[in-house]
PDB file of C-alpha atoms in Angstrom:
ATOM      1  CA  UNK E   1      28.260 -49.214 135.913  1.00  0.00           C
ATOM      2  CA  UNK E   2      28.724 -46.127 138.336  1.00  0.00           C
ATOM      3  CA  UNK E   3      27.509 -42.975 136.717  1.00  0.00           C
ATOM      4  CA  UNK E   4      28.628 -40.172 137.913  1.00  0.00           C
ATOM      5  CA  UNK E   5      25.458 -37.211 138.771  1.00  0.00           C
ATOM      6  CA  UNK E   6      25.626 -33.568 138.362  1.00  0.00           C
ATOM      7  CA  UNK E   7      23.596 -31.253 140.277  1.00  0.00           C
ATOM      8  CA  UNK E   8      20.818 -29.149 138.667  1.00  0.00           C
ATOM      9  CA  UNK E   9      20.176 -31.576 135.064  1.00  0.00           C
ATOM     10  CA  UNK E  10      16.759 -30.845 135.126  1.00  0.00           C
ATOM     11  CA  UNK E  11      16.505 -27.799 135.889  1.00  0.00           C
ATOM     12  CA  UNK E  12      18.880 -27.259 132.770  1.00  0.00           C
ATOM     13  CA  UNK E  13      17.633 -29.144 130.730  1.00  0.00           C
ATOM     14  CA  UNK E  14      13.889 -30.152 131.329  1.00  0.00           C
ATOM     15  CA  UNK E  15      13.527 -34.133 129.333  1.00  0.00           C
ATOM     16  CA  UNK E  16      10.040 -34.103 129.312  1.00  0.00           C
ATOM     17  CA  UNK E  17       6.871 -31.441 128.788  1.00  0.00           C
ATOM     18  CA  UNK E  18       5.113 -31.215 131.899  1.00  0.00           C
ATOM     19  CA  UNK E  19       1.741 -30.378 133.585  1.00  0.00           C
ATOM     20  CA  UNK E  20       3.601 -29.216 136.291  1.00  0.00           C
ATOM     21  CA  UNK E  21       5.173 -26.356 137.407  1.00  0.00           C
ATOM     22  CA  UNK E  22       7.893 -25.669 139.952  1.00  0.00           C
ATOM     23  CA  UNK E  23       6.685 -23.406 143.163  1.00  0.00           C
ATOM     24  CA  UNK E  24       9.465 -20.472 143.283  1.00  0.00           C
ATOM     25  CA  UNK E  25      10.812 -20.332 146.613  1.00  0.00           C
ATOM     26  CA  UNK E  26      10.057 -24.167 147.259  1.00  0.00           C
ATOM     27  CA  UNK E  27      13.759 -25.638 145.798  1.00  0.00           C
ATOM     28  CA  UNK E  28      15.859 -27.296 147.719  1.00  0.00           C
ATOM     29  CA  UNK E  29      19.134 -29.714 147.373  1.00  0.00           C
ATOM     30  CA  UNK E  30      21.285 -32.162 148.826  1.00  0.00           C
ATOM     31  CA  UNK E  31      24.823 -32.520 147.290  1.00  0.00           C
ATOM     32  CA  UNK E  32      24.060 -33.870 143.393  1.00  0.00           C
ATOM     33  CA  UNK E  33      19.999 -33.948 144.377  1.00  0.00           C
ATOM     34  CA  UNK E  34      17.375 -31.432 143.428  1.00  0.00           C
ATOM     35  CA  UNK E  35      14.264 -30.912 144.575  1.00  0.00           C
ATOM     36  CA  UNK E  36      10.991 -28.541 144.798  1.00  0.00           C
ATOM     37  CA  UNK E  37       7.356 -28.651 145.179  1.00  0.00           C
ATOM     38  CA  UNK E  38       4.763 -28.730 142.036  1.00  0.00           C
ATOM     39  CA  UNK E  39       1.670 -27.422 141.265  1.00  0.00           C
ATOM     40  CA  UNK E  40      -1.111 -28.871 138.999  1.00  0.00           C
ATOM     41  CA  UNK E  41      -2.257 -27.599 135.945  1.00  0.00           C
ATOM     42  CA  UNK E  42      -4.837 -25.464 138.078  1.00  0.00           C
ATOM     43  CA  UNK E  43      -1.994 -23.844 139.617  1.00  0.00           C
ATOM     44  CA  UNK E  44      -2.503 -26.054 143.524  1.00  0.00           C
ATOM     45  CA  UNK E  45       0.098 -27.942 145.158  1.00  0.00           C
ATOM     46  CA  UNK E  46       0.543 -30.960 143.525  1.00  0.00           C
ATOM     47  CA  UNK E  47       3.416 -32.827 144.722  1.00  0.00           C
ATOM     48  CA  UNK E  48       7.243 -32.454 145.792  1.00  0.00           C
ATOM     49  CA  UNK E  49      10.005 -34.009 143.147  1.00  0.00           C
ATOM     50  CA  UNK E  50      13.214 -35.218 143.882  1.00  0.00           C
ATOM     51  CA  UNK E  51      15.911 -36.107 141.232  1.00  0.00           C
ATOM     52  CA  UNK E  52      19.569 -37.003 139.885  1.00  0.00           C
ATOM     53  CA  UNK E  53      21.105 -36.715 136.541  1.00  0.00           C
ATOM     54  CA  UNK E  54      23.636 -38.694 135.891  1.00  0.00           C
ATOM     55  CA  UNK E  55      26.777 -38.119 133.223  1.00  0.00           C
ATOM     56  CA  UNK E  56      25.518 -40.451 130.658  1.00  0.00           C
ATOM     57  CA  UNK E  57      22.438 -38.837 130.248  1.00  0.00           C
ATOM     58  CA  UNK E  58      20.224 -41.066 132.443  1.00  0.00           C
ATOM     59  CA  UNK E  59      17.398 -39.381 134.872  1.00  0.00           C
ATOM     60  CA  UNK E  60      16.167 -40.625 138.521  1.00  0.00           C
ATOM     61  CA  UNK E  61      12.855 -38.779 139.369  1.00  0.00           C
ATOM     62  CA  UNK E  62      10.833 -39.413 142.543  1.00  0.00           C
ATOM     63  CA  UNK E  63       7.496 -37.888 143.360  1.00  0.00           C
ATOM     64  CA  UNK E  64       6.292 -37.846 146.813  1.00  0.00           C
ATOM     65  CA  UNK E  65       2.199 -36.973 146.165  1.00  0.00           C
ATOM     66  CA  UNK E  66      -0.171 -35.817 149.413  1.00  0.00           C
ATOM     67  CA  UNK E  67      -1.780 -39.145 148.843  1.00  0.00           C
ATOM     68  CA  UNK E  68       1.142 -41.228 151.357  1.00  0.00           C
ATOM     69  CA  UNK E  69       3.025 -42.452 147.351  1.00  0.00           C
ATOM     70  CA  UNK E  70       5.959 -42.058 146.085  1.00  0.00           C
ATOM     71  CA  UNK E  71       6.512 -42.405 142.575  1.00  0.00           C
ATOM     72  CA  UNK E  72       9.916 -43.738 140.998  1.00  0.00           C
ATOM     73  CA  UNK E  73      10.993 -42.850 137.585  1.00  0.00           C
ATOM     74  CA  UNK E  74      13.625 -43.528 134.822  1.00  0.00           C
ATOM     75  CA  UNK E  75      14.903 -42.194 132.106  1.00  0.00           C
ATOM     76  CA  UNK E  76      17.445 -42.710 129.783  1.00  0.00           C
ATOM     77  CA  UNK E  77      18.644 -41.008 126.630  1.00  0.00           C
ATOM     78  CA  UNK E  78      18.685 -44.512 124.544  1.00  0.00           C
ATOM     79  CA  UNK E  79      15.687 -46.051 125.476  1.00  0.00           C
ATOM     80  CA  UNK E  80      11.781 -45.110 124.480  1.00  0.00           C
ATOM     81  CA  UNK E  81       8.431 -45.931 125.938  1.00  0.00           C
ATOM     82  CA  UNK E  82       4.946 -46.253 124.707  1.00  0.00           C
ATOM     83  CA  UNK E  83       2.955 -44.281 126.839  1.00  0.00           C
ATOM     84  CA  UNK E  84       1.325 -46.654 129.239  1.00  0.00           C
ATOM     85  CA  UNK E  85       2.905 -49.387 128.511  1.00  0.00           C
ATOM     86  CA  UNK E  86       3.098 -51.793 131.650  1.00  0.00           C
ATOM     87  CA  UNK E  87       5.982 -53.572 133.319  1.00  0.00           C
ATOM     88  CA  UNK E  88       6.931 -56.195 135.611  1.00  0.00           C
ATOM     89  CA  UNK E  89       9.390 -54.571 137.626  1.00  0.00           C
ATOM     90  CA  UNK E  90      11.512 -55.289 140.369  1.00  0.00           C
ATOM     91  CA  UNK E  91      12.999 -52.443 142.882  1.00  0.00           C
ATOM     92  CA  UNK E  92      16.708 -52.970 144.602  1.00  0.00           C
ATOM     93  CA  UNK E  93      19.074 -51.701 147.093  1.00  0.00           C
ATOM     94  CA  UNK E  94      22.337 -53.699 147.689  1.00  0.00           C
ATOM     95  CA  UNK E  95      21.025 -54.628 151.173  1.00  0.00           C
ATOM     96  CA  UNK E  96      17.848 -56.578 151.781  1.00  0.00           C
ATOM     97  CA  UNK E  97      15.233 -57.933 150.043  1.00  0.00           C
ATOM     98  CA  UNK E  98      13.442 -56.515 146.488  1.00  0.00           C
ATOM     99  CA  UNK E  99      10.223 -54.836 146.194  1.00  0.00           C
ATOM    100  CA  UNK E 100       8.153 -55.777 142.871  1.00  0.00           C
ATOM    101  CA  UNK E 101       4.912 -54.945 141.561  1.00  0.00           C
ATOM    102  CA  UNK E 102       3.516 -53.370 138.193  1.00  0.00           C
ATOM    103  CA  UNK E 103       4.963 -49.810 136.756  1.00  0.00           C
ATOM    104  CA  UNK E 104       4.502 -48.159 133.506  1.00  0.00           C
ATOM    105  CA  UNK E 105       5.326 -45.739 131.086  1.00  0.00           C
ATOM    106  CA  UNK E 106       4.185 -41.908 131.861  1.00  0.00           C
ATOM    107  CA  UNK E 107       5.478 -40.824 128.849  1.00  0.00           C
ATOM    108  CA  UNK E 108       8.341 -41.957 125.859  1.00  0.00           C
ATOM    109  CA  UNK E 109      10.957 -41.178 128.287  1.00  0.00           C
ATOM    110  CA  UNK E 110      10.320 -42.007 131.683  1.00  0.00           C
ATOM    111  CA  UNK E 111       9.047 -45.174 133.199  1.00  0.00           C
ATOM    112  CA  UNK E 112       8.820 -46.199 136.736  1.00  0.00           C
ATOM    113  CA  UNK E 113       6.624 -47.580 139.393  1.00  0.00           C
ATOM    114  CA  UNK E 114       4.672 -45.861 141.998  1.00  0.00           C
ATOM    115  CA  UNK E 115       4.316 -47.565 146.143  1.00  0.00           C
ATOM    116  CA  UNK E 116       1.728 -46.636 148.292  1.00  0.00           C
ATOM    117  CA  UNK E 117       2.950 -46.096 151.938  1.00  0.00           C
ATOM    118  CA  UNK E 118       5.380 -42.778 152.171  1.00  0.00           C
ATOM    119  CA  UNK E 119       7.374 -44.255 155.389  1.00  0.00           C
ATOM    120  CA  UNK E 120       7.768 -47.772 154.187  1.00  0.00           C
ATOM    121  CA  UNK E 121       9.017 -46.540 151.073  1.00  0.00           C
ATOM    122  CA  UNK E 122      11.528 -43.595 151.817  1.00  0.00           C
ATOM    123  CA  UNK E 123      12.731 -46.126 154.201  1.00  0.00           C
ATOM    124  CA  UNK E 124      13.490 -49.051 151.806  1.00  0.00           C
ATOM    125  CA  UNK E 125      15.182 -46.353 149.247  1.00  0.00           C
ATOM    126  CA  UNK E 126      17.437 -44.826 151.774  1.00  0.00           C
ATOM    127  CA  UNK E 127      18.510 -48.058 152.890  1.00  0.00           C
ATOM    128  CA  UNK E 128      21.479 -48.044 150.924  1.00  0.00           C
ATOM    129  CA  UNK E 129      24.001 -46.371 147.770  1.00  0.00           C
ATOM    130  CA  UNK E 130      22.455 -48.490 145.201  1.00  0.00           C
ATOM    131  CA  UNK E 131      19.570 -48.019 143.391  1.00  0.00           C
ATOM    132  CA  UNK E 132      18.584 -51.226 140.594  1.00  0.00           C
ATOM    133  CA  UNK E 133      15.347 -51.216 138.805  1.00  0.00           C
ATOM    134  CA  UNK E 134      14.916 -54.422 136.784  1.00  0.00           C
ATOM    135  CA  UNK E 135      11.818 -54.631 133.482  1.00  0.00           C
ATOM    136  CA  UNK E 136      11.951 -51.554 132.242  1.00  0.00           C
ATOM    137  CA  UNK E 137      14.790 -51.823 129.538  1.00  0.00           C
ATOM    138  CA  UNK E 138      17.200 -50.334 131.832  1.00  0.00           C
ATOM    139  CA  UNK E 139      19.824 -52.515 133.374  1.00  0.00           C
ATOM    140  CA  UNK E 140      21.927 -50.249 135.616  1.00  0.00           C
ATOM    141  CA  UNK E 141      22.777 -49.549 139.256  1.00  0.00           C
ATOM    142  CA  UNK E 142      22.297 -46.454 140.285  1.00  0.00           C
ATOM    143  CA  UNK E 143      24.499 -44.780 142.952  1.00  0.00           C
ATOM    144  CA  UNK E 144      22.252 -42.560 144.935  1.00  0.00           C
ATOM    145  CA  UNK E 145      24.692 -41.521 147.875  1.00  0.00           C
ATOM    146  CA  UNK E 146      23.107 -38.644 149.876  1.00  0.00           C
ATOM    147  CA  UNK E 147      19.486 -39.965 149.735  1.00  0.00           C
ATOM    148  CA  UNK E 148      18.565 -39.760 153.026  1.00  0.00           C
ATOM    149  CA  UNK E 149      19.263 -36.312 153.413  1.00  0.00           C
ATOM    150  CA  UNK E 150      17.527 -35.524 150.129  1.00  0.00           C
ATOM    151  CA  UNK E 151      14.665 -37.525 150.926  1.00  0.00           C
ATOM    152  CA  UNK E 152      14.059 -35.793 153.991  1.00  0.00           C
ATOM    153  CA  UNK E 153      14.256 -32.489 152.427  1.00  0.00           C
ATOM    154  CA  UNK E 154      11.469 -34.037 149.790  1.00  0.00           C
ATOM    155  CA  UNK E 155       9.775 -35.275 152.950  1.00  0.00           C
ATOM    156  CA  UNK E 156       9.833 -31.760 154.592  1.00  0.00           C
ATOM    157  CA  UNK E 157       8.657 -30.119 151.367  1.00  0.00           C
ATOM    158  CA  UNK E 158       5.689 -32.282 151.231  1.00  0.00           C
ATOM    159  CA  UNK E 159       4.573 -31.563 154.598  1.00  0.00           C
ATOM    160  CA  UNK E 160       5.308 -28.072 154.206  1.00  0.00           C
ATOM    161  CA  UNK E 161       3.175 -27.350 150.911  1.00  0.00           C
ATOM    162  CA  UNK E 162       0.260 -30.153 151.038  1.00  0.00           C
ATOM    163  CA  UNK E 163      -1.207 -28.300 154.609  1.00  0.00           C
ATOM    164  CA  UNK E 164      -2.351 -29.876 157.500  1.00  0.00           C
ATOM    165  CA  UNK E 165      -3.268 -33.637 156.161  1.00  0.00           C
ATOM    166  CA  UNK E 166      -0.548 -34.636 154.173  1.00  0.00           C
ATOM    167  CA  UNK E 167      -2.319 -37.648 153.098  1.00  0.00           C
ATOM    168  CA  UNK E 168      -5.086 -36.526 151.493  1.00  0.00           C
ATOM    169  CA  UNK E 169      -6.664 -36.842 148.313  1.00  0.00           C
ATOM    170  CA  UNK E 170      -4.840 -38.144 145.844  1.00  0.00           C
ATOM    171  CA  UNK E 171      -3.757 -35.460 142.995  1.00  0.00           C
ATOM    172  CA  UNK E 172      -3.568 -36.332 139.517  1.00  0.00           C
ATOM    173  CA  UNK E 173       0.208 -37.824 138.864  1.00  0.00           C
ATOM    174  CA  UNK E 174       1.985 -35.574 136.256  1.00  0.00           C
ATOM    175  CA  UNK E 175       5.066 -36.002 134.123  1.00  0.00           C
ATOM    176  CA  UNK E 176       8.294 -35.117 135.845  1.00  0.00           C
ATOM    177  CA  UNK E 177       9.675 -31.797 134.402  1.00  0.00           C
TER     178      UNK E 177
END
């Protein structure tokens, strides 16, 4: 099914309580895509987010973290997690072949899987229009046309706020607002 995004969801209408908060003068966008760097609950840099909401109420959140991860994140207004709570899961573009490994649930509403390996990954997710992640309840394709340009804008942001090394040590990971 091809949902249709609209810009600015979560900054709206936040899903989730958060740990983090939003750096004023960090935000950027990309056509439906939002964006802006994070601090900790100490106030420091934390990481730089990334996200889509779609018409039906569903949520894609990515978190690029100083630490060379990038964490990827559903949510959807029907379906609950247990805090947590592991999953197989399986990671799919339309063209080449799927990434898997072992995700679970941050919170009751999102749930997604975190890679190591910033350039491998941005790379894989920008590789096409359609985003499918399998064994977390949620059975959809995503469309996630204008990516790349968002991703680099995420990519930028994290270079920008994390300082000179920005693969360093790796923050704590903290809900998506």
């Amino acid at each position: 099914m091809r949902a249709l995004a609209f810009a600015g969801l979560l900054a709206v209408l936040p899903l989730t309580p958060a740990v983090a908060q939003e750096i004023p003068g960090t935000q950027y966008s990309s056509g439906f895509w939002y964006g802006a760097a994070q601090t900790d609950d100490t106030g420091a840099f934390s990481h730089c987010t990334l996200s889509v909401g779609y018409t039906n109420g569903e949520t894609l959140w990515f978190g690029l973290y100083p630490d060379d991860s990038v964490s990827i994140l559903l949510s959807h207004p029907e379906v609950r997690f247990q805090p947590g709570q592991q999953f197989d899961i399986i990671l799919m573009m339309e063209t080449g072949l799927p990434w898997r490994g072992t995700g679970e649930a941050w919170d009751a509403s999102f749930a997604g899987i975190t890679f190591t390996d910033l350039e491998a990954t941005t790379a894989f997710l920008t590789s096409g229009q359609w985003l499918r992640m399998l064994g977390i309840g949620i059975d959809e394709a995503y469309d996630v046309q204008g990516i790349p340009e968002a991703m680099a804008m995420a990519k930028d942001c994290l270079a920008k706020n994390s300082g000179k090394n920005p693969f360093g040590t790796a923050p704590a990971k903290v809900l998506p607002p």
